[in-house]
PDB file of C-alpha atoms in Angstrom:
ATOM      1  CA  UNK A  13      -5.347 -37.872 171.121  1.00 84.00           C
ATOM      2  CA  UNK A  14      -7.633 -34.193 169.583  1.00 93.00           C
ATOM      3  CA  UNK A  15     -11.140 -35.554 168.326  1.00 94.00           C
ATOM      4  CA  UNK A  16     -14.010 -33.616 166.547  1.00 95.00           C
ATOM      5  CA  UNK A  17     -17.571 -34.804 166.618  1.00 95.00           C
ATOM      6  CA  UNK A  18     -20.311 -33.130 164.327  1.00 96.00           C
ATOM      7  CA  UNK A  19     -19.092 -29.626 165.537  1.00 96.00           C
ATOM      8  CA  UNK A  20     -21.434 -27.001 165.115  1.00 97.00           C
ATOM      9  CA  UNK A  21     -20.558 -23.198 165.713  1.00 97.00           C
ATOM     10  CA  UNK A  22     -22.919 -20.626 165.094  1.00 96.00           C
ATOM     11  CA  UNK A  23     -22.247 -16.895 165.461  1.00 93.00           C
ATOM     12  CA  UNK A  24     -25.564 -15.116 166.130  1.00 93.00           C
ATOM     13  CA  UNK A  25     -27.640 -16.087 162.831  1.00 94.00           C
ATOM     14  CA  UNK A  26     -24.424 -16.987 161.426  1.00 95.00           C
ATOM     15  CA  UNK A  27     -22.767 -20.613 161.417  1.00 96.00           C
ATOM     16  CA  UNK A  28     -19.139 -20.655 161.021  1.00 95.00           C
ATOM     17  CA  UNK A  29     -18.428 -24.442 161.944  1.00 96.00           C
ATOM     18  CA  UNK A  30     -20.976 -26.605 159.832  1.00 96.00           C
ATOM     19  CA  UNK A  31     -20.827 -29.983 161.420  1.00 96.00           C
ATOM     20  CA  UNK A  32     -17.129 -30.963 161.334  1.00 96.00           C
ATOM     21  CA  UNK A  33     -15.459 -34.121 161.981  1.00 96.00           C
ATOM     22  CA  UNK A  34     -11.632 -35.022 162.293  1.00 95.00           C
ATOM     23  CA  UNK A  35      -8.721 -36.768 165.141  1.00 94.00           C
ATOM     24  CA  UNK A  36      -5.647 -36.466 165.187  1.00 92.00           C
ATOM     25  CA  UNK A  37      -3.728 -39.535 166.416  1.00 90.00           C
ATOM     26  CA  UNK A  38      -1.093 -39.290 169.245  1.00 89.00           C
ATOM     27  CA  UNK A  39       2.281 -38.038 167.972  1.00 87.00           C
ATOM     28  CA  UNK A  40       0.904 -36.605 165.010  1.00 90.00           C
ATOM     29  CA  UNK A  41       1.839 -33.140 163.322  1.00 91.00           C
ATOM     30  CA  UNK A  42      -1.493 -32.315 161.726  1.00 93.00           C
ATOM     31  CA  UNK A  43      -1.735 -29.276 159.173  1.00 92.00           C
ATOM     32  CA  UNK A  44      -5.168 -27.640 159.584  1.00 92.00           C
ATOM     33  CA  UNK A  45      -5.753 -25.343 156.364  1.00 89.00           C
ATOM     34  CA  UNK A  46      -7.785 -22.815 155.062  1.00 87.00           C
ATOM     35  CA  UNK A  47      -8.326 -19.485 153.559  1.00 86.00           C
ATOM     36  CA  UNK A  48      -9.191 -16.307 156.344  1.00 84.00           C
ATOM     37  CA  UNK A  49     -12.341 -16.934 157.516  1.00 87.00           C
ATOM     38  CA  UNK A  50     -12.761 -20.560 156.814  1.00 89.00           C
ATOM     39  CA  UNK A  51     -12.828 -21.350 160.566  1.00 91.00           C
ATOM     40  CA  UNK A  52      -9.674 -22.453 161.854  1.00 90.00           C
ATOM     41  CA  UNK A  53      -9.354 -20.131 164.868  1.00 88.00           C
ATOM     42  CA  UNK A  54     -12.786 -20.519 165.845  1.00 92.00           C
ATOM     43  CA  UNK A  55     -11.995 -24.342 166.573  1.00 93.00           C
ATOM     44  CA  UNK A  56      -8.898 -24.006 168.153  1.00 90.00           C
ATOM     45  CA  UNK A  57     -10.469 -22.074 170.767  1.00 91.00           C
ATOM     46  CA  UNK A  58     -13.272 -24.600 170.819  1.00 94.00           C
ATOM     47  CA  UNK A  59     -10.113 -27.066 171.393  1.00 92.00           C
ATOM     48  CA  UNK A  60      -8.651 -24.821 174.095  1.00 89.00           C
ATOM     49  CA  UNK A  61     -12.319 -25.086 175.901  1.00 90.00           C
ATOM     50  CA  UNK A  62     -11.891 -20.299 174.955  1.00 89.00           C
ATOM     51  CA  UNK A  63     -15.269 -21.033 173.450  1.00 92.00           C
ATOM     52  CA  UNK A  64     -18.602 -23.521 173.713  1.00 93.00           C
ATOM     53  CA  UNK A  65     -19.277 -25.197 170.259  1.00 95.00           C
ATOM     54  CA  UNK A  66     -22.865 -25.029 170.127  1.00 96.00           C
ATOM     55  CA  UNK A  67     -23.047 -28.547 169.236  1.00 96.00           C
ATOM     56  CA  UNK A  68     -20.925 -31.392 168.998  1.00 96.00           C
ATOM     57  CA  UNK A  69     -18.122 -32.610 171.156  1.00 95.00           C
ATOM     58  CA  UNK A  70     -14.656 -31.749 171.071  1.00 95.00           C
ATOM     59  CA  UNK A  71     -12.274 -34.231 172.877  1.00 95.00           C
ATOM     60  CA  UNK A  72      -8.704 -33.750 174.289  1.00 93.00           C
ATOM     61  CA  UNK A  73      -6.174 -36.626 175.375  1.00 90.00           C
ATOM     62  CA  UNK A  74      -9.972 -38.930 176.513  1.00 90.00           C
ATOM     63  CA  UNK A  75     -11.537 -35.574 177.689  1.00 93.00           C
ATOM     64  CA  UNK A  76     -14.229 -33.295 176.701  1.00 95.00           C
ATOM     65  CA  UNK A  77     -13.352 -30.362 176.677  1.00 94.00           C
ATOM     66  CA  UNK A  78     -17.010 -28.831 178.139  1.00 92.00           C
ATOM     67  CA  UNK A  79     -17.488 -31.201 180.896  1.00 93.00           C
ATOM     68  CA  UNK A  80     -14.013 -31.610 181.697  1.00 92.00           C
ATOM     69  CA  UNK A  81     -12.276 -28.313 181.095  1.00 91.00           C
ATOM     70  CA  UNK A  82      -9.435 -28.106 183.642  1.00 89.00           C
ATOM     71  CA  UNK A  83      -8.465 -32.161 182.791  1.00 90.00           C
ATOM     72  CA  UNK A  84      -8.418 -30.140 179.544  1.00 91.00           C
ATOM     73  CA  UNK A  85      -5.836 -27.381 179.474  1.00 87.00           C
ATOM     74  CA  UNK A  86      -3.512 -29.850 181.829  1.00 87.00           C
ATOM     75  CA  UNK A  87      -2.825 -31.220 179.011  1.00 90.00           C
ATOM     76  CA  UNK A  88      -3.218 -28.712 176.632  1.00 92.00           C
ATOM     77  CA  UNK A  89      -0.243 -26.341 175.623  1.00 91.00           C
ATOM     78  CA  UNK A  90      -1.292 -23.530 173.480  1.00 90.00           C
ATOM     79  CA  UNK A  91       0.344 -21.078 170.761  1.00 88.00           C
ATOM     80  CA  UNK A  92      -2.168 -18.432 169.846  1.00 85.00           C
ATOM     81  CA  UNK A  93      -0.934 -15.847 166.422  1.00 80.00           C
ATOM     82  CA  UNK A  94      -0.551 -13.194 168.615  1.00 81.00           C
ATOM     83  CA  UNK A  95       1.095 -14.392 172.650  1.00 82.00           C
ATOM     84  CA  UNK A  96       0.156 -12.601 175.230  1.00 84.00           C
ATOM     85  CA  UNK A  97       3.848 -11.682 177.307  1.00 93.00           C
ATOM     86  CA  UNK A  98       4.953 -10.135 179.966  1.00 95.00           C
ATOM     87  CA  UNK A  99       7.077  -7.136 178.941  1.00 95.00           C
ATOM     88  CA  UNK A 100       8.624  -6.292 181.593  1.00 96.00           C
ATOM     89  CA  UNK A 101       9.388 -10.116 183.046  1.00 97.00           C
ATOM     90  CA  UNK A 102      12.206 -11.901 182.316  1.00 97.00           C
ATOM     91  CA  UNK A 103      12.236 -14.450 179.736  1.00 97.00           C
ATOM     92  CA  UNK A 104      12.906 -16.783 183.055  1.00 97.00           C
ATOM     93  CA  UNK A 105      10.486 -15.050 185.439  1.00 97.00           C
ATOM     94  CA  UNK A 106       7.778 -14.943 183.088  1.00 97.00           C
ATOM     95  CA  UNK A 107       8.071 -19.010 182.635  1.00 97.00           C
ATOM     96  CA  UNK A 108       8.201 -19.644 186.440  1.00 97.00           C
ATOM     97  CA  UNK A 109       5.259 -17.503 186.698  1.00 95.00           C
ATOM     98  CA  UNK A 110       3.785 -19.466 183.751  1.00 94.00           C
ATOM     99  CA  UNK A 111       4.609 -23.045 185.120  1.00 94.00           C
ATOM    100  CA  UNK A 112       3.122 -21.664 188.566  1.00 94.00           C
ATOM    101  CA  UNK A 113       0.361 -21.394 186.687  1.00 91.00           C
ATOM    102  CA  UNK A 114      -0.531 -24.390 184.784  1.00 90.00           C
ATOM    103  CA  UNK A 115       0.112 -26.362 188.541  1.00 90.00           C
ATOM    104  CA  UNK A 116       3.895 -27.213 188.585  1.00 92.00           C
ATOM    105  CA  UNK A 117       5.019 -28.675 191.608  1.00 93.00           C
ATOM    106  CA  UNK A 118       6.392 -25.674 192.942  1.00 93.00           C
ATOM    107  CA  UNK A 119      10.280 -28.061 193.620  1.00 95.00           C
ATOM    108  CA  UNK A 120       9.845 -28.651 189.737  1.00 95.00           C
ATOM    109  CA  UNK A 121       9.430 -25.103 188.402  1.00 96.00           C
ATOM    110  CA  UNK A 122      13.182 -24.184 187.780  1.00 95.00           C
ATOM    111  CA  UNK A 123      13.982 -27.917 186.226  1.00 96.00           C
ATOM    112  CA  UNK A 124      11.297 -26.777 183.790  1.00 95.00           C
ATOM    113  CA  UNK A 125      12.228 -23.636 183.496  1.00 96.00           C
ATOM    114  CA  UNK A 126      15.723 -24.584 182.433  1.00 96.00           C
ATOM    115  CA  UNK A 127      14.637 -27.407 180.138  1.00 94.00           C
ATOM    116  CA  UNK A 128      12.181 -25.134 177.576  1.00 94.00           C
ATOM    117  CA  UNK A 129      14.571 -23.050 177.595  1.00 95.00           C
ATOM    118  CA  UNK A 130      17.901 -25.319 176.035  1.00 93.00           C
ATOM    119  CA  UNK A 131      14.548 -26.726 174.166  1.00 89.00           C
ATOM    120  CA  UNK A 132      13.923 -23.812 172.568  1.00 90.00           C
ATOM    121  CA  UNK A 133      16.971 -21.857 172.189  1.00 89.00           C
ATOM    122  CA  UNK A 134      16.445 -19.271 174.790  1.00 93.00           C
ATOM    123  CA  UNK A 135      18.861 -19.977 177.850  1.00 94.00           C
ATOM    124  CA  UNK A 136      21.337 -17.026 175.925  1.00 94.00           C
ATOM    125  CA  UNK A 137      18.364 -15.126 177.076  1.00 96.00           C
ATOM    126  CA  UNK A 138      16.527 -16.008 179.818  1.00 96.00           C
ATOM    127  CA  UNK A 139      17.413 -13.150 182.390  1.00 96.00           C
ATOM    128  CA  UNK A 140      16.445 -10.363 179.134  1.00 97.00           C
ATOM    129  CA  UNK A 141      13.534  -9.004 180.371  1.00 97.00           C
ATOM    130  CA  UNK A 142      11.146  -9.760 177.336  1.00 96.00           C
ATOM    131  CA  UNK A 143      10.792  -6.403 176.096  1.00 95.00           C
ATOM    132  CA  UNK A 144      13.973  -5.956 174.641  1.00 96.00           C
ATOM    133  CA  UNK A 145      13.962  -8.980 172.558  1.00 94.00           C
ATOM    134  CA  UNK A 146      13.072  -9.954 169.380  1.00 91.00           C
ATOM    135  CA  UNK A 147      10.144 -11.489 167.309  1.00 88.00           C
ATOM    136  CA  UNK A 148      11.638 -14.191 166.644  1.00 88.00           C
ATOM    137  CA  UNK A 149      12.713 -14.303 170.688  1.00 91.00           C
ATOM    138  CA  UNK A 150       9.566 -13.817 171.695  1.00 92.00           C
ATOM    139  CA  UNK A 151       7.946 -16.471 169.186  1.00 90.00           C
ATOM    140  CA  UNK A 152      10.235 -19.201 171.074  1.00 90.00           C
ATOM    141  CA  UNK A 153       9.933 -17.728 174.240  1.00 94.00           C
ATOM    142  CA  UNK A 154       5.650 -17.878 173.356  1.00 92.00           C
ATOM    143  CA  UNK A 155       6.814 -22.151 172.210  1.00 90.00           C
ATOM    144  CA  UNK A 156       8.794 -21.935 175.914  1.00 93.00           C
ATOM    145  CA  UNK A 157       5.641 -21.543 178.235  1.00 94.00           C
ATOM    146  CA  UNK A 158       3.257 -23.630 175.725  1.00 92.00           C
ATOM    147  CA  UNK A 159       5.814 -26.978 176.626  1.00 92.00           C
ATOM    148  CA  UNK A 160       6.880 -26.233 179.875  1.00 93.00           C
ATOM    149  CA  UNK A 161       4.288 -28.046 181.721  1.00 90.00           C
ATOM    150  CA  UNK A 162       4.901 -31.436 179.276  1.00 90.00           C
ATOM    151  CA  UNK A 163       1.736 -31.462 177.499  1.00 91.00           C
ATOM    152  CA  UNK A 164       0.281 -34.326 175.335  1.00 90.00           C
ATOM    153  CA  UNK A 165      -1.624 -31.885 172.377  1.00 93.00           C
ATOM    154  CA  UNK A 166       0.233 -29.026 171.558  1.00 92.00           C
ATOM    155  CA  UNK A 167      -2.251 -26.132 169.337  1.00 92.00           C
ATOM    156  CA  UNK A 168      -1.271 -23.196 167.046  1.00 89.00           C
ATOM    157  CA  UNK A 169      -2.148 -21.147 165.402  1.00 86.00           C
ATOM    158  CA  UNK A 170      -0.446 -19.150 162.483  1.00 84.00           C
ATOM    159  CA  UNK A 171       3.198 -19.779 164.413  1.00 85.00           C
ATOM    160  CA  UNK A 172       4.858 -17.944 162.308  1.00 84.00           C
ATOM    161  CA  UNK A 173       3.608 -14.341 161.927  1.00 78.00           C
ATOM    162  CA  UNK A 174       5.896 -11.957 161.706  1.00 76.00           C
ATOM    163  CA  UNK A 175       8.525 -13.553 160.935  1.00 80.00           C
ATOM    164  CA  UNK A 176      11.592 -12.860 158.778  1.00 83.00           C
ATOM    165  CA  UNK A 177      12.658 -15.922 156.903  1.00 86.00           C
ATOM    166  CA  UNK A 178      15.149 -17.255 159.092  1.00 85.00           C
ATOM    167  CA  UNK A 179      13.601 -16.552 161.670  1.00 82.00           C
ATOM    168  CA  UNK A 180      10.846 -18.879 160.009  1.00 85.00           C
ATOM    169  CA  UNK A 181      13.456 -21.671 159.658  1.00 87.00           C
ATOM    170  CA  UNK A 182      14.406 -21.719 163.152  1.00 84.00           C
ATOM    171  CA  UNK A 183      11.044 -22.004 164.250  1.00 84.00           C
ATOM    172  CA  UNK A 184       9.747 -24.610 161.854  1.00 87.00           C
ATOM    173  CA  UNK A 185      12.633 -26.921 163.188  1.00 87.00           C
ATOM    174  CA  UNK A 186      11.825 -26.463 166.548  1.00 84.00           C
ATOM    175  CA  UNK A 187       8.096 -27.452 165.989  1.00 86.00           C
ATOM    176  CA  UNK A 188       8.991 -30.636 163.524  1.00 86.00           C
ATOM    177  CA  UNK A 189      11.547 -31.560 167.178  1.00 84.00           C
ATOM    178  CA  UNK A 190       8.098 -31.911 169.165  1.00 82.00           C
ATOM    179  CA  UNK A 191       7.304 -34.863 167.106  1.00 79.00           C
ATOM    180  CA  UNK A 192       6.451 -38.169 168.557  1.00 78.00           C
ATOM    181  CA  UNK A 193       6.833 -36.278 171.616  1.00 80.00           C
ATOM    182  CA  UNK A 194       3.197 -33.871 171.846  1.00 85.00           C
ATOM    183  CA  UNK A 195       0.545 -34.639 169.498  1.00 92.00           C
ATOM    184  CA  UNK A 196       0.270 -31.289 167.514  1.00 92.00           C
ATOM    185  CA  UNK A 197      -1.982 -29.550 165.466  1.00 93.00           C
ATOM    186  CA  UNK A 198      -1.049 -26.827 163.787  1.00 91.00           C
ATOM    187  CA  UNK A 199      -3.104 -23.640 162.238  1.00 87.00           C
ATOM    188  CA  UNK A 200      -1.808 -22.056 158.916  1.00 81.00           C
ATOM    189  CA  UNK A 201      -3.345 -19.792 155.904  1.00 76.00           C
ATOM    190  CA  UNK A 202       0.828 -20.516 155.002  1.00 79.00           C
ATOM    191  CA  UNK A 203       1.111 -23.901 153.051  1.00 81.00           C
ATOM    192  CA  UNK A 204       5.073 -23.912 152.944  1.00 81.00           C
ATOM    193  CA  UNK A 205       4.845 -24.177 156.814  1.00 82.00           C
ATOM    194  CA  UNK A 206       2.514 -27.426 156.653  1.00 85.00           C
ATOM    195  CA  UNK A 207       5.037 -28.952 153.723  1.00 84.00           C
ATOM    196  CA  UNK A 208       7.608 -27.952 155.874  1.00 84.00           C
ATOM    197  CA  UNK A 209       6.219 -29.505 159.027  1.00 87.00           C
ATOM    198  CA  UNK A 210       3.197 -32.024 158.500  1.00 89.00           C
ATOM    199  CA  UNK A 211       2.722 -35.393 157.632  1.00 86.00           C
ATOM    200  CA  UNK A 212      -1.425 -35.073 156.824  1.00 90.00           C
ATOM    201  CA  UNK A 213      -3.159 -32.331 156.875  1.00 92.00           C
ATOM    202  CA  UNK A 214      -7.500 -30.941 156.894  1.00 93.00           C
ATOM    203  CA  UNK A 215      -8.673 -28.411 155.012  1.00 91.00           C
ATOM    204  CA  UNK A 216     -11.543 -26.295 155.966  1.00 93.00           C
ATOM    205  CA  UNK A 217     -13.370 -24.620 153.523  1.00 92.00           C
ATOM    206  CA  UNK A 218     -16.305 -22.071 154.691  1.00 92.00           C
ATOM    207  CA  UNK A 219     -16.502 -24.117 157.603  1.00 94.00           C
ATOM    208  CA  UNK A 220     -16.907 -27.151 156.228  1.00 94.00           C
ATOM    209  CA  UNK A 221     -13.678 -29.914 155.879  1.00 94.00           C
ATOM    210  CA  UNK A 222     -13.581 -30.512 152.467  1.00 89.00           C
ATOM    211  CA  UNK A 223      -9.763 -32.398 152.297  1.00 86.00           C
ATOM    212  CA  UNK A 224      -8.658 -35.042 154.811  1.00 88.00           C
ATOM    213  CA  UNK A 225      -5.774 -36.850 154.025  1.00 84.00           C
ATOM    214  CA  UNK A 226      -1.937 -37.372 154.503  1.00 82.00           C
ATOM    215  CA  UNK A 227       0.343 -35.101 152.472  1.00 80.00           C
ATOM    216  CA  UNK A 228       2.419 -37.855 150.573  1.00 74.00           C
ATOM    217  CA  UNK A 229      -1.221 -38.902 149.631  1.00 73.00           C
ATOM    218  CA  UNK A 230      -2.281 -35.565 148.351  1.00 74.00           C
ATOM    219  CA  UNK A 231       0.766 -34.348 146.289  1.00 69.00           C
ATOM    220  CA  UNK A 232       1.008 -38.549 145.028  1.00 60.00           C
ATOM    221  CA  UNK A 233       1.714 -38.306 140.737  1.00 46.00           C
ATOM    222  CA  UNK A 234      -0.324 -41.577 140.457  1.00 45.00           C
ATOM    223  CA  UNK A 235      -2.463 -41.616 136.979  1.00 48.00           C
ATOM    224  CA  UNK A 236      -5.757 -42.207 139.205  1.00 52.00           C
ATOM    225  CA  UNK A 237      -6.527 -39.209 141.227  1.00 56.00           C
ATOM    226  CA  UNK A 238      -3.654 -36.846 140.257  1.00 67.00           C
ATOM    227  CA  UNK A 239      -2.808 -34.329 137.870  1.00 78.00           C
ATOM    228  CA  UNK A 240      -1.763 -34.293 134.110  1.00 84.00           C
ATOM    229  CA  UNK A 241       0.456 -32.823 131.993  1.00 87.00           C
ATOM    230  CA  UNK A 242      -0.925 -32.223 128.630  1.00 90.00           C
ATOM    231  CA  UNK A 243       0.675 -30.583 125.651  1.00 91.00           C
ATOM    232  CA  UNK A 244      -1.159 -29.448 122.856  1.00 90.00           C
ATOM    233  CA  UNK A 245      -0.920 -28.126 119.231  1.00 89.00           C
ATOM    234  CA  UNK A 246      -3.258 -25.358 118.552  1.00 83.00           C
ATOM    235  CA  UNK A 247      -4.723 -22.939 119.815  1.00 79.00           C
ATOM    236  CA  UNK A 248      -6.148 -24.341 123.051  1.00 80.00           C
ATOM    237  CA  UNK A 249      -9.461 -22.104 124.613  1.00 81.00           C
ATOM    238  CA  UNK A 250     -12.036 -24.003 122.765  1.00 84.00           C
ATOM    239  CA  UNK A 251     -10.003 -26.911 124.466  1.00 89.00           C
ATOM    240  CA  UNK A 252     -10.114 -25.437 128.014  1.00 87.00           C
ATOM    241  CA  UNK A 253     -13.227 -25.129 127.845  1.00 88.00           C
ATOM    242  CA  UNK A 254     -14.076 -29.065 126.397  1.00 90.00           C
ATOM    243  CA  UNK A 255     -11.596 -30.771 128.827  1.00 91.00           C
ATOM    244  CA  UNK A 256     -13.013 -28.883 132.115  1.00 89.00           C
ATOM    245  CA  UNK A 257     -16.968 -30.627 130.913  1.00 91.00           C
ATOM    246  CA  UNK A 258     -15.205 -33.991 131.243  1.00 91.00           C
ATOM    247  CA  UNK A 259     -16.322 -36.699 133.691  1.00 89.00           C
ATOM    248  CA  UNK A 260     -13.373 -36.555 136.726  1.00 87.00           C
ATOM    249  CA  UNK A 261     -12.164 -33.573 136.080  1.00 88.00           C
ATOM    250  CA  UNK A 262     -11.789 -30.759 138.291  1.00 83.00           C
ATOM    251  CA  UNK A 263     -10.312 -28.244 137.217  1.00 82.00           C
ATOM    252  CA  UNK A 264      -7.776 -27.281 133.887  1.00 86.00           C
ATOM    253  CA  UNK A 265      -4.990 -24.620 133.768  1.00 84.00           C
ATOM    254  CA  UNK A 266      -2.469 -23.217 131.089  1.00 82.00           C
ATOM    255  CA  UNK A 267       0.887 -23.969 132.319  1.00 77.00           C
ATOM    256  CA  UNK A 268       2.014 -20.408 131.018  1.00 63.00           C
ATOM    257  CA  UNK A 269       4.475 -20.737 127.652  1.00 60.00           C
ATOM    258  CA  UNK A 270       6.362 -23.926 125.958  1.00 67.00           C
ATOM    259  CA  UNK A 271      10.202 -23.977 124.149  1.00 72.00           C
ATOM    260  CA  UNK A 272       8.081 -25.030 121.197  1.00 78.00           C
ATOM    261  CA  UNK A 273       6.097 -22.545 119.629  1.00 81.00           C
ATOM    262  CA  UNK A 274       2.761 -22.923 118.865  1.00 83.00           C
ATOM    263  CA  UNK A 275       2.503 -25.220 121.424  1.00 88.00           C
ATOM    264  CA  UNK A 276       0.805 -24.622 125.613  1.00 88.00           C
ATOM    265  CA  UNK A 277       0.726 -26.612 128.474  1.00 89.00           C
ATOM    266  CA  UNK A 278      -2.619 -27.911 130.433  1.00 88.00           C
ATOM    267  CA  UNK A 279      -2.482 -29.081 133.575  1.00 85.00           C
ATOM    268  CA  UNK A 280      -5.537 -31.040 134.795  1.00 86.00           C
ATOM    269  CA  UNK A 281      -6.752 -31.937 138.051  1.00 80.00           C
ATOM    270  CA  UNK A 282      -8.735 -34.857 138.529  1.00 80.00           C
ATOM    271  CA  UNK A 283     -11.431 -36.458 141.397  1.00 79.00           C
ATOM    272  CA  UNK A 284     -10.018 -38.890 143.305  1.00 71.00           C
ATOM    273  CA  UNK A 285     -10.048 -42.294 142.217  1.00 71.00           C
ATOM    274  CA  UNK A 286     -10.653 -40.879 138.585  1.00 79.00           C
ATOM    275  CA  UNK A 287      -8.680 -42.217 135.398  1.00 85.00           C
ATOM    276  CA  UNK A 288      -8.792 -39.417 133.283  1.00 88.00           C
ATOM    277  CA  UNK A 289      -6.019 -40.400 130.205  1.00 90.00           C
ATOM    278  CA  UNK A 290      -7.745 -41.908 127.822  1.00 91.00           C
ATOM    279  CA  UNK A 291     -11.028 -39.543 127.877  1.00 92.00           C
ATOM    280  CA  UNK A 292      -8.541 -36.496 127.842  1.00 92.00           C
ATOM    281  CA  UNK A 293      -6.250 -37.912 124.616  1.00 93.00           C
ATOM    282  CA  UNK A 294      -9.367 -38.520 123.012  1.00 93.00           C
ATOM    283  CA  UNK A 295     -10.995 -35.151 123.181  1.00 92.00           C
ATOM    284  CA  UNK A 296      -7.629 -32.901 122.550  1.00 92.00           C
ATOM    285  CA  UNK A 297      -7.370 -35.423 119.562  1.00 92.00           C
ATOM    286  CA  UNK A 298     -11.505 -34.934 118.648  1.00 91.00           C
ATOM    287  CA  UNK A 299     -10.622 -31.162 118.897  1.00 90.00           C
ATOM    288  CA  UNK A 300      -8.027 -30.817 115.483  1.00 89.00           C
ATOM    289  CA  UNK A 301      -5.524 -29.739 118.666  1.00 90.00           C
ATOM    290  CA  UNK A 302      -1.990 -32.013 118.252  1.00 91.00           C
ATOM    291  CA  UNK A 303      -1.024 -34.075 121.603  1.00 92.00           C
ATOM    292  CA  UNK A 304       2.291 -33.994 122.132  1.00 91.00           C
ATOM    293  CA  UNK A 305       2.749 -35.143 125.468  1.00 91.00           C
ATOM    294  CA  UNK A 306       0.440 -36.705 128.176  1.00 91.00           C
ATOM    295  CA  UNK A 307       1.776 -37.573 131.506  1.00 87.00           C
ATOM    296  CA  UNK A 308       0.906 -38.064 135.077  1.00 83.00           C
ATOM    297  CA  UNK A 309       2.665 -35.458 137.490  1.00 77.00           C
ATOM    298  CA  UNK A 310       3.333 -34.461 141.112  1.00 70.00           C
ATOM    299  CA  UNK A 311       1.097 -32.063 142.446  1.00 66.00           C
ATOM    300  CA  UNK A 312       2.639 -29.078 145.358  1.00 71.00           C
ATOM    301  CA  UNK A 313      -0.039 -28.430 148.325  1.00 76.00           C
ATOM    302  CA  UNK A 314      -0.432 -25.096 146.766  1.00 74.00           C
ATOM    303  CA  UNK A 315      -1.921 -26.597 143.554  1.00 70.00           C
ATOM    304  CA  UNK A 316      -3.813 -29.121 146.292  1.00 73.00           C
ATOM    305  CA  UNK A 317      -5.651 -26.583 147.844  1.00 77.00           C
ATOM    306  CA  UNK A 318      -6.088 -23.959 144.959  1.00 74.00           C
ATOM    307  CA  UNK A 319      -7.956 -26.725 143.744  1.00 67.00           C
ATOM    308  CA  UNK A 320      -9.840 -28.399 146.593  1.00 75.00           C
ATOM    309  CA  UNK A 321     -10.971 -24.572 147.691  1.00 74.00           C
ATOM    310  CA  UNK A 322     -12.186 -23.988 143.724  1.00 68.00           C
ATOM    311  CA  UNK A 323     -14.301 -27.347 144.006  1.00 62.00           C
ATOM    312  CA  UNK A 324     -15.537 -26.479 146.936  1.00 59.00           C
ATOM    313  CA  UNK A 325     -16.893 -23.231 146.082  1.00 56.00           C
TER     314      UNK A 325
END
């Protein structure tokens, strides 16, 4: 449904996207993660046809963005980070305007406005001026305009920016309700957003795709390619450096003090398909530290993100 093929983007002499490729299948909700400046928004703008790629292809619903832009726009709903709303129009007036701009047949406009108002829970404020609404309601109106033409694809760039915690939960639940009905790519740097909404994750850093996998696989607790918790007795300073040099080890960090005096918990991340348990156990014993516990652990998305970005850097 969405496909990026070997896309590069230059701004003058600066390359912001570096030969990136990925796919999003029909009905998926995919999180597009990365630190600020990684290339997320540039990728979204290329998919929307707001700017061209320097090279490569962007394909949406079978149509190439740069060659069939109108066909692509008919099949896309877009929620930018800062939604452009007309504050002097009522919600229903604005949504009717957007429907006509998106070539919704005139006889269907009223019904589609009523549908999206109910779906996005703005029916109670349909006759109010947009300028009088709270930030949360304005974001709901932004979502309503994105889906009013019943697009195949929804592209969302930082959909909960500026919302309070209650509003964030409401918008997340609303986006989750679109699963199956729309194919969604959600660009954000808020990791909790992806954990709450998405089943698959694409991580971009410095203009390159560095990780692409299901959330279940990324955060799984298998011994291969996962993380280990190692509890040691003794001074861990030298041990940390030795463990970090072991084959298959991506990173080593302290998990904080334990309840047992003189002990330290270390968290080790390993490369994909690497089983580092035996080599880690041998290294701990050889260092003179006591090995009290060693077990696989389930990672949070935050752990995965930090490890991936750190490794790529």
